PDB file of C-alpha atoms in Angstrom:
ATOM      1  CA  UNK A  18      10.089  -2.256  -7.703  1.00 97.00           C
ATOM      2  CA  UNK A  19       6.395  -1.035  -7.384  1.00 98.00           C
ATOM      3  CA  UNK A  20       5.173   0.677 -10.390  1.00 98.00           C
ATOM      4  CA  UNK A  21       1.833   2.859  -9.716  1.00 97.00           C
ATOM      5  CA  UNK A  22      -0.060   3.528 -13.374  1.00 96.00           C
ATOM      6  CA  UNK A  23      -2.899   6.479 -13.289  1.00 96.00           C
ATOM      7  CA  UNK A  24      -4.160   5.339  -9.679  1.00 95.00           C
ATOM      8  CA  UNK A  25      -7.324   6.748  -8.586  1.00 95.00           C
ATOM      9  CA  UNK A  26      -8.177   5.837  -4.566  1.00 93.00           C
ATOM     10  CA  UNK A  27      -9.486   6.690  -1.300  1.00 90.00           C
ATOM     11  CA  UNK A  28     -12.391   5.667   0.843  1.00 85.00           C
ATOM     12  CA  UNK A  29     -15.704   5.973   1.846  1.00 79.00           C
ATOM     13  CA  UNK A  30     -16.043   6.879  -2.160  1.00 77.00           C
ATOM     14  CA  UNK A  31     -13.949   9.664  -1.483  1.00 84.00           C
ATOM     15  CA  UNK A  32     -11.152  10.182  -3.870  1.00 90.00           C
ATOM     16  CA  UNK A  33      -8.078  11.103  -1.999  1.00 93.00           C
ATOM     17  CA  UNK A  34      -5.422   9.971  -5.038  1.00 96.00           C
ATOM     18  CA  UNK A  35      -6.654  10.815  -8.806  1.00 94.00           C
ATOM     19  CA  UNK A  36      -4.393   9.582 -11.508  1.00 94.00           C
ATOM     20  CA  UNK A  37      -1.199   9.008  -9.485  1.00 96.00           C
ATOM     21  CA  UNK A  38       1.460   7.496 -12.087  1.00 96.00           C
ATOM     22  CA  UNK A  39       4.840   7.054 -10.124  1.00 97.00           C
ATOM     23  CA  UNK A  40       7.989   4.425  -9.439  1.00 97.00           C
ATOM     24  CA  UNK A  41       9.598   3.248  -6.387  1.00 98.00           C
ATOM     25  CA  UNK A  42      12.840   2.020  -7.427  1.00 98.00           C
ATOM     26  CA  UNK A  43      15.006  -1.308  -6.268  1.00 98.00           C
ATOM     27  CA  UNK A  44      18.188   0.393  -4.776  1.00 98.00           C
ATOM     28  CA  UNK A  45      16.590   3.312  -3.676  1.00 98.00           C
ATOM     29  CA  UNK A  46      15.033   5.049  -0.257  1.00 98.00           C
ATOM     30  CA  UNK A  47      12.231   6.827  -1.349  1.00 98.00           C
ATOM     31  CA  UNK A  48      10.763   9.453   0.909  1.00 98.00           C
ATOM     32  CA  UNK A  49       7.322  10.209   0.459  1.00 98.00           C
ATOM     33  CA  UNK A  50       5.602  13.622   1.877  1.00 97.00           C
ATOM     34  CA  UNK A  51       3.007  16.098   1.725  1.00 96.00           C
ATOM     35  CA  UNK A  52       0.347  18.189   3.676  1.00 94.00           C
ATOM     36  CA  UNK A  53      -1.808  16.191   6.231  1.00 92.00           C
ATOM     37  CA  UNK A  54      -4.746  14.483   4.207  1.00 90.00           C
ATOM     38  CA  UNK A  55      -3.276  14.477   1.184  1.00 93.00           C
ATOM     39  CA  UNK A  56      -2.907  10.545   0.655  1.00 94.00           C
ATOM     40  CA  UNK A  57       0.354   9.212   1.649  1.00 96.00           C
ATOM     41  CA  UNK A  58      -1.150   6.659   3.682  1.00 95.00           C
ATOM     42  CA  UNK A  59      -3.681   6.014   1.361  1.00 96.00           C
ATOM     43  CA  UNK A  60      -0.595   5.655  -1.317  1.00 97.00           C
ATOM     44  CA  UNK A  61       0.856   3.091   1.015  1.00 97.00           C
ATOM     45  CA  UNK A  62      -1.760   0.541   1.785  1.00 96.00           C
ATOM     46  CA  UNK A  63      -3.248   0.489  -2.668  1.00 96.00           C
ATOM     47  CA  UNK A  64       0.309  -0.439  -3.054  1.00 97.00           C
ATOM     48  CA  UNK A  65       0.707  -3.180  -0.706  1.00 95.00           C
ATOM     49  CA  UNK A  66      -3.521  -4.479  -1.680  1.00 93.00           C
ATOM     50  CA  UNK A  67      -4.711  -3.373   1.901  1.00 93.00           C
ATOM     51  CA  UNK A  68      -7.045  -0.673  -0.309  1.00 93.00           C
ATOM     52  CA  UNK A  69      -8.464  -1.561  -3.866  1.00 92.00           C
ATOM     53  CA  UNK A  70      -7.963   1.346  -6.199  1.00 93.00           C
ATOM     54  CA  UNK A  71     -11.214   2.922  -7.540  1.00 92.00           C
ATOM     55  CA  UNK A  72      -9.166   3.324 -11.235  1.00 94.00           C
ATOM     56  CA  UNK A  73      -5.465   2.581 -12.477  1.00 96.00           C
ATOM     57  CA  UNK A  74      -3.108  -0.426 -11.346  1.00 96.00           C
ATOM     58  CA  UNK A  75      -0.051  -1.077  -8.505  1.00 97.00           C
ATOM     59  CA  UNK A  76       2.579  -4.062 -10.225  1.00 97.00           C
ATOM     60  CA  UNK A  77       5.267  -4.925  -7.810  1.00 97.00           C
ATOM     61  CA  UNK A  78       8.366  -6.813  -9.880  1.00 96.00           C
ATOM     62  CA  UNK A  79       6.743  -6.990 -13.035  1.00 95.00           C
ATOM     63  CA  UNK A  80       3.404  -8.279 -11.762  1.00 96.00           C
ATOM     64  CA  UNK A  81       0.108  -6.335 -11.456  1.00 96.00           C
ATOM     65  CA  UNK A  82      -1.070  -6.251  -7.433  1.00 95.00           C
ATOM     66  CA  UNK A  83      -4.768  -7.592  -8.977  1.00 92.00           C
ATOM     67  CA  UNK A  84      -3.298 -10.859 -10.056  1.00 94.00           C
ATOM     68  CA  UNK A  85      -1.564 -11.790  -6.763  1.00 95.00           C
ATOM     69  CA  UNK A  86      -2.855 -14.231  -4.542  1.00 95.00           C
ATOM     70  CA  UNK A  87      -2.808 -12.260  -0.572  1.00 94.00           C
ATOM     71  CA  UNK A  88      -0.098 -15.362   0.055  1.00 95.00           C
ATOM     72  CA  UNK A  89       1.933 -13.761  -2.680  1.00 96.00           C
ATOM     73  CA  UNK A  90       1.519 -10.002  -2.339  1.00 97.00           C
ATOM     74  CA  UNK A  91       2.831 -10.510   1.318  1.00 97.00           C
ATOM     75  CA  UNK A  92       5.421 -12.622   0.228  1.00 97.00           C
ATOM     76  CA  UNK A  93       6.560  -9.306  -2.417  1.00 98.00           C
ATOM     77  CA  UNK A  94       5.527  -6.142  -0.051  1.00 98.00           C
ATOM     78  CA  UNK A  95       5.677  -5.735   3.510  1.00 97.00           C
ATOM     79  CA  UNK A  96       4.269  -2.690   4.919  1.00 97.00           C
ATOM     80  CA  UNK A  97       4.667  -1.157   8.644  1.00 95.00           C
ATOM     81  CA  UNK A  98       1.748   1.265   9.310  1.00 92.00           C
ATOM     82  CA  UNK A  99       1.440   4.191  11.380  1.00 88.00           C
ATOM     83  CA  UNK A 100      -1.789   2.598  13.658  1.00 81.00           C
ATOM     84  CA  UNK A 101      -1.159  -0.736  15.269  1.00 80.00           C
ATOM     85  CA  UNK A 102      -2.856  -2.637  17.985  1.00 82.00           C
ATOM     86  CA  UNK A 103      -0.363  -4.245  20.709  1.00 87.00           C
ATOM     87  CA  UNK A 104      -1.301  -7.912  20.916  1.00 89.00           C
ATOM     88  CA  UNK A 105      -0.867  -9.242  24.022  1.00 92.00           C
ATOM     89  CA  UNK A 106       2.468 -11.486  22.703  1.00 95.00           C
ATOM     90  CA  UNK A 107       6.436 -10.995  23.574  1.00 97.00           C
ATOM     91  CA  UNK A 108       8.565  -9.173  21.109  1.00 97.00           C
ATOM     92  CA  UNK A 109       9.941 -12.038  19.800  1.00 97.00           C
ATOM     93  CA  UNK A 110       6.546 -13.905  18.823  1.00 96.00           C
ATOM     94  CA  UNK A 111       5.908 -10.791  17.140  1.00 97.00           C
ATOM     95  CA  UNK A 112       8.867 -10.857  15.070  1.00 97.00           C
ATOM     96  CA  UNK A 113       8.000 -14.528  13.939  1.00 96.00           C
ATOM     97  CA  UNK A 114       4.688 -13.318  12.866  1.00 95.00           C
ATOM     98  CA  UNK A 115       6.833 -11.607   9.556  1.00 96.00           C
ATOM     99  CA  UNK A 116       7.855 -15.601   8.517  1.00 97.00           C
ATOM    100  CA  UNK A 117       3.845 -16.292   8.234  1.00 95.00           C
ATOM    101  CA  UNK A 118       3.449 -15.576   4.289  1.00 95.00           C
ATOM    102  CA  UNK A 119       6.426 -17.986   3.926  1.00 95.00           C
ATOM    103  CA  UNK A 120       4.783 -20.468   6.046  1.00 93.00           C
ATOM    104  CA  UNK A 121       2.495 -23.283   4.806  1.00 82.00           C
ATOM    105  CA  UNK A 122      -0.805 -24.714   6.818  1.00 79.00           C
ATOM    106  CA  UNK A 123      -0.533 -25.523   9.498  1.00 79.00           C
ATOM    107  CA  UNK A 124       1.972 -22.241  10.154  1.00 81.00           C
ATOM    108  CA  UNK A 125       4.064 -24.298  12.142  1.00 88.00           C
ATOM    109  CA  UNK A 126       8.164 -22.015  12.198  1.00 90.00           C
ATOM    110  CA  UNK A 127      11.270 -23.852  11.090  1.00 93.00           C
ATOM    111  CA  UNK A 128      14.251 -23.528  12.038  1.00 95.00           C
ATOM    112  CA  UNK A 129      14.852 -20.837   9.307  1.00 96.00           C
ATOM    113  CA  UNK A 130      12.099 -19.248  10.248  1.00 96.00           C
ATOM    114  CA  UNK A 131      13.172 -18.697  13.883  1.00 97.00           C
ATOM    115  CA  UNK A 132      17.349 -17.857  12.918  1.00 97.00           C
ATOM    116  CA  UNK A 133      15.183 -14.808  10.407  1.00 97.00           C
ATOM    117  CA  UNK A 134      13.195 -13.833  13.024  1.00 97.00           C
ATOM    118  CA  UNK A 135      16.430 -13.463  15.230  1.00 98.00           C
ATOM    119  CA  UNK A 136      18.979 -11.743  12.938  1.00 97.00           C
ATOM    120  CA  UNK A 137      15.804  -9.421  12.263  1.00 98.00           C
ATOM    121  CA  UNK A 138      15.606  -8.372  15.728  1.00 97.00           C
ATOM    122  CA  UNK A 139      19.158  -8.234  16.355  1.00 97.00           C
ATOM    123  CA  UNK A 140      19.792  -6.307  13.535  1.00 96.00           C
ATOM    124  CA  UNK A 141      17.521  -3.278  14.942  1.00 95.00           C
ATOM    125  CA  UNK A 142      18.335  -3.680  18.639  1.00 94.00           C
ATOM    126  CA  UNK A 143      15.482  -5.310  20.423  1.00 96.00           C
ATOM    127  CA  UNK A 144      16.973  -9.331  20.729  1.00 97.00           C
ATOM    128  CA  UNK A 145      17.824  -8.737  24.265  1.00 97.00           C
ATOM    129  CA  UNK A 146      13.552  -8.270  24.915  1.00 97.00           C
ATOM    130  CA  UNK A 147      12.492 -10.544  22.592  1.00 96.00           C
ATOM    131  CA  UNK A 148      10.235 -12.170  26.093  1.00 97.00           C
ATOM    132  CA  UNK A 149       8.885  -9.056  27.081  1.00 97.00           C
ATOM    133  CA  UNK A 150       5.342  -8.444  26.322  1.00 97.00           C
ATOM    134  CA  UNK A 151       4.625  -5.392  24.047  1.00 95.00           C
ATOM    135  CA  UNK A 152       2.720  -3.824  26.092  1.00 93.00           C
ATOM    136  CA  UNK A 153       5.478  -3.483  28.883  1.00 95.00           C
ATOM    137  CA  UNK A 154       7.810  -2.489  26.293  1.00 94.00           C
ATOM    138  CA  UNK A 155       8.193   2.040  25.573  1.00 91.00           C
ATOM    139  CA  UNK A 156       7.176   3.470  22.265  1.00 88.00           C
ATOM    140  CA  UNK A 157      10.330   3.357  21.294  1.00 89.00           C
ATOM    141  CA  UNK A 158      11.160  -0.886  22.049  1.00 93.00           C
ATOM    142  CA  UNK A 159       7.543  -1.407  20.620  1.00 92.00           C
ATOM    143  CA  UNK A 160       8.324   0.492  16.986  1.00 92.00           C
ATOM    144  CA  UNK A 161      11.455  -1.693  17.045  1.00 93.00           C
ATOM    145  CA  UNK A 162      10.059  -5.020  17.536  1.00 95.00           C
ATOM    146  CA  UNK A 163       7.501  -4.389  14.793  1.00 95.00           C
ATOM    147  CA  UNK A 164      10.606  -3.034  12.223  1.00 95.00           C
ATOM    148  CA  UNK A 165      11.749  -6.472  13.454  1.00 97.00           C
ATOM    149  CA  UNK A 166       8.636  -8.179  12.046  1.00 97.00           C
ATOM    150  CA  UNK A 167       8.860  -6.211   8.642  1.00 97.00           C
ATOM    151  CA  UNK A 168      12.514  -7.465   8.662  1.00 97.00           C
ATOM    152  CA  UNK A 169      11.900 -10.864   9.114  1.00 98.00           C
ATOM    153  CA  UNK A 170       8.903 -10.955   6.313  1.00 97.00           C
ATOM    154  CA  UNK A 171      11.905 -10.753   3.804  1.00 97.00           C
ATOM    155  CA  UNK A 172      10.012  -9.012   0.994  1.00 98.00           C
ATOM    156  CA  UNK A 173      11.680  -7.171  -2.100  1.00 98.00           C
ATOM    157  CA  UNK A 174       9.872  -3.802  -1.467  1.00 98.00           C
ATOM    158  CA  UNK A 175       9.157  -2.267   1.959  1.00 98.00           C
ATOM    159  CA  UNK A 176       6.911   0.617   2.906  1.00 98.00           C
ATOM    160  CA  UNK A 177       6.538   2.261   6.048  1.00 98.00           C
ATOM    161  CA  UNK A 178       3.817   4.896   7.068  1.00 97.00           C
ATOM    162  CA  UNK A 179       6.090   7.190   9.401  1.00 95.00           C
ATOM    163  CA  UNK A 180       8.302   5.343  10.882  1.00 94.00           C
ATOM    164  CA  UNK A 181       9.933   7.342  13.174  1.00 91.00           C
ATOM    165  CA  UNK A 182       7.179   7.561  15.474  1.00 85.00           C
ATOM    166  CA  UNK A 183       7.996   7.105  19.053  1.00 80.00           C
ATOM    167  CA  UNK A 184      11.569   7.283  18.517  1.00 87.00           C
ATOM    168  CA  UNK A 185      14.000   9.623  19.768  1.00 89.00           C
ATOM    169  CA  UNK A 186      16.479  11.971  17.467  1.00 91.00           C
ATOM    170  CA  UNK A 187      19.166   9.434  18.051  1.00 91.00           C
ATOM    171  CA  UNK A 188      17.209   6.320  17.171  1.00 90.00           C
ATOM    172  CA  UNK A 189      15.272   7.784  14.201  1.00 93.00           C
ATOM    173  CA  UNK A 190      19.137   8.764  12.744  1.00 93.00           C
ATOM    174  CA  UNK A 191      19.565   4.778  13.467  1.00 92.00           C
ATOM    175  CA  UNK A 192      16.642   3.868  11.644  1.00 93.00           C
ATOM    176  CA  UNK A 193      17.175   5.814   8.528  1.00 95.00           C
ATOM    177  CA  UNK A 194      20.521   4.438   8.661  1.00 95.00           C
ATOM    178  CA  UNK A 195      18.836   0.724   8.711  1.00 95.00           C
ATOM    179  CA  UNK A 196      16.520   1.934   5.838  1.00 96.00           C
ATOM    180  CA  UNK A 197      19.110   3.232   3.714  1.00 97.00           C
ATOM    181  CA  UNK A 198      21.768  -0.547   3.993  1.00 96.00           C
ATOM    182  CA  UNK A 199      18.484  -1.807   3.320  1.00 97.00           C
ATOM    183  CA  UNK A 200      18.823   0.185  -0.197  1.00 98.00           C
ATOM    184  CA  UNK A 201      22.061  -0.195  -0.817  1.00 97.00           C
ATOM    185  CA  UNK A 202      20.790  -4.088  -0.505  1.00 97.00           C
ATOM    186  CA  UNK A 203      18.809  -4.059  -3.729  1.00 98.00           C
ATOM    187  CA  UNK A 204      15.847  -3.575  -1.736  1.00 98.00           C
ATOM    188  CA  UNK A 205      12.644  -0.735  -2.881  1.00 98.00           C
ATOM    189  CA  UNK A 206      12.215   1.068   0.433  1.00 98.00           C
ATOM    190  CA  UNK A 207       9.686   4.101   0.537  1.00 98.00           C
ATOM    191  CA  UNK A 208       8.727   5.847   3.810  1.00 98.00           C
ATOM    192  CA  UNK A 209       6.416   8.506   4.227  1.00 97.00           C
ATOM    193  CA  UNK A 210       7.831  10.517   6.928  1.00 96.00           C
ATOM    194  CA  UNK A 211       6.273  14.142   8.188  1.00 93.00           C
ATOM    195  CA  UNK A 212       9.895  15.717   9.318  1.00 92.00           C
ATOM    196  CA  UNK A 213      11.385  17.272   6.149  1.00 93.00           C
ATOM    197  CA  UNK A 214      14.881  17.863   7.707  1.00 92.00           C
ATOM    198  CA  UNK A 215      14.987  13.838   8.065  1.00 93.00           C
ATOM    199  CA  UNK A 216      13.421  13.080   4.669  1.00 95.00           C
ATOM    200  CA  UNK A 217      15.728  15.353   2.727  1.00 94.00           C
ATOM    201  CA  UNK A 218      18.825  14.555   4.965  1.00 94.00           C
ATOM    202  CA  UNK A 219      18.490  10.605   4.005  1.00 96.00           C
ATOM    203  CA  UNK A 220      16.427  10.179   1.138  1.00 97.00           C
ATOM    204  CA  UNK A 221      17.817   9.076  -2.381  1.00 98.00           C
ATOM    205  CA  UNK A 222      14.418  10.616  -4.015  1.00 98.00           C
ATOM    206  CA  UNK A 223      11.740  12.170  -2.820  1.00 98.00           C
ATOM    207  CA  UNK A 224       7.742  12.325  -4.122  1.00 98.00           C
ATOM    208  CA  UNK A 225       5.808  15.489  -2.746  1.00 97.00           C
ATOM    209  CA  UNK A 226       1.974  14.662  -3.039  1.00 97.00           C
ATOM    210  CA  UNK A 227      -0.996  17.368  -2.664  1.00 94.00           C
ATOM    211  CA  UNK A 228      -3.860  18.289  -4.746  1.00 91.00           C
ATOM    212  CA  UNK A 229      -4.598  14.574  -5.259  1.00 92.00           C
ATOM    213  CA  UNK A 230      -1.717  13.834  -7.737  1.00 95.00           C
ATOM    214  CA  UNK A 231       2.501  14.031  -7.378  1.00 96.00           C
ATOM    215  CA  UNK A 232       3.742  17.535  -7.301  1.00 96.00           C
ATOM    216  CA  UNK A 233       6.859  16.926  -7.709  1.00 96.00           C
ATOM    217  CA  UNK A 234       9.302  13.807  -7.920  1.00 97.00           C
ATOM    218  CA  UNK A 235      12.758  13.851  -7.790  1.00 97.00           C
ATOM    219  CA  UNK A 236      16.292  14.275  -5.526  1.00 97.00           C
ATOM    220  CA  UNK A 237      16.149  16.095  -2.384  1.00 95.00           C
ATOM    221  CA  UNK A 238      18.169  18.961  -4.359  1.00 94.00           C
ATOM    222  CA  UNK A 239      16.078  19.172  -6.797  1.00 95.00           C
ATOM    223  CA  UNK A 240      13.392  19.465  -4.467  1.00 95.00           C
ATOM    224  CA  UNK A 241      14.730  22.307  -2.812  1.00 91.00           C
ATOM    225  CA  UNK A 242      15.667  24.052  -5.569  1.00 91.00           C
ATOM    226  CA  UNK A 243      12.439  23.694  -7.175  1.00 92.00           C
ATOM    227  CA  UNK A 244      10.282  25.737  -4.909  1.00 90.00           C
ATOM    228  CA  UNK A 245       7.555  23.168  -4.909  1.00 92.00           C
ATOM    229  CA  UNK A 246       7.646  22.905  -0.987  1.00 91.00           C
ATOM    230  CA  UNK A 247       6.863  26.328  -0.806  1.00 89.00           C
ATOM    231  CA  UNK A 248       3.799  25.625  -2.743  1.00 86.00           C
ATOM    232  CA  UNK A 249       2.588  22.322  -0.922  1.00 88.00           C
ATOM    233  CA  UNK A 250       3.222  23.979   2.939  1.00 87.00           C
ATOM    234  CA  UNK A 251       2.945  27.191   1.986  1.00 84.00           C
ATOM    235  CA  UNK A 252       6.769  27.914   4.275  1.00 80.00           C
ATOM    236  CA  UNK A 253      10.046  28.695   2.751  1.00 78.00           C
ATOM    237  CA  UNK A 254      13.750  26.511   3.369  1.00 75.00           C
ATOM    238  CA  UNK A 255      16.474  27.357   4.334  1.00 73.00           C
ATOM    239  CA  UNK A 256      19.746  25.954   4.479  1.00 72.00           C
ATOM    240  CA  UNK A 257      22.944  26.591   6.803  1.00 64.00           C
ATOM    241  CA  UNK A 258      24.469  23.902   9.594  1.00 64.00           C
ATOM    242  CA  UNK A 259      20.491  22.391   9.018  1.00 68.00           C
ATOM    243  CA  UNK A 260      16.983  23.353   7.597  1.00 73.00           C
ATOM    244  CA  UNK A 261      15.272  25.751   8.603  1.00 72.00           C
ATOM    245  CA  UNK A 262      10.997  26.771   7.612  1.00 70.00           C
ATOM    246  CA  UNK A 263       9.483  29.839   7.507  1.00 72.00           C
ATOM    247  CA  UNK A 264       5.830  30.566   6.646  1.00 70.00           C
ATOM    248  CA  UNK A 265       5.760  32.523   3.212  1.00 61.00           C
TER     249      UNK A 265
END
């Protein structure tokens, strides 16, 4: 669980976030949207320590984010973001590179490390290219073997910045479907992700930032009946065989 308490944060001394108090849940997919700008990203890497927070505090399980060794926040949070370089590495040395937090010096993989690294990739379809380099792989075989390394870095709570990037409408219905067994695991998952239809489709909650704070926090029916998306997007929702947006 990841417990965010009046966060303030942003960069550049800009303050994208101003007294953000919210709670991604064990058990739970959390979907996490907004306008463009708005700080979902910036949400993402204060709570996983990749930004320090100008005011307020992240905990993850109990424990406040400022009193974690790096060793130790990895070991609790694993985050996938939207920007990545491709290293010039196979899939499957990739995948090991989620057992590093676990590993001691020198980061030398045991045989554990190698049979996680393995399920991890099997279990989102990429084992069979695990000695392909990335940068032969498509989009699509890339953002797997990277899920592949968050998989394999075994951590409690899991964020992703848009995850279905690169992917296909088939494969992005296979990923949610990975995020939400994850879940039902016991597991905090939150994803920001910029298609609503998805997000409301497979979410167990939702949190709708703009204006620098949480507009609204709560099921994806409550969501839509509340109007707020209206408000953030300025476009009315629909709802027959899908979802369908209209500007107001």
């Amino acid at each position: 669980m990841i417990e965010v308490k009046k966060l303030c944060g942003g960069y550049g001394g800009v303050r994208v976030l101003r007294g953000v108090s919210l709670t991604l849940e064990d058990g739970q997919l959390t979907a996490i949207i907004g306008p463009n700008g708005c700080g979902k990203s910036t949400l993402l890497r204060l709570c996983c320590g990749q930004l320090s927070p100008q005011r307020g505090e992240v905990w993850a399980d109990g424990r406040p984010l400022g009193g974690l060794t790096r060793k130790e926040t990895a070991q609790s949070i694993s985050l996938l973001p939207q920007s990545r370089a491709v290293p010039d590495i196979t899939a499957g040395a990739l995948a090991l590179h989620g057992r590093f937090p676990w590993l001691g010096y020198p980061r030398v993989c045991r045989a554990e490390d190698r049979a996680a690294a393995e399920q991890a990739m099997r279990r989102v379809g990429i084992w069979e290219k695990r000695g392909s380099l990335l940068a032969r792989l498509s989009g699509g075989e890339r953002q797997k073997a990277y899920l592949a390394m968050l998989l394999a870095q075994d951590t409690q709570n899991v964020l992703l910045d848009e995850p279905t990037v690169y992917l296909d409408i088939a494969h992005q219905l296979e990923l949610f479907a990975l995020l939400k067994n994850l879940a039902r695991e016991g597991k905090c998952v939150a994803a920001v992700e910029h298609d609503l239809g998805l997000a409301l489709d497979n979410a167990d909650r939702v949190i709708l930032l703009g204006e620098g704070g949480v507009l609204f926090s709560g099921t994806p029916q409550e969501l839509i009946d509340s109007g707020a998306i209206a408000h953030a997007f300025g476009v009315e929702l629909t709802r027959g065989d899908g979802y369908r947006f209209s500007s107001c």
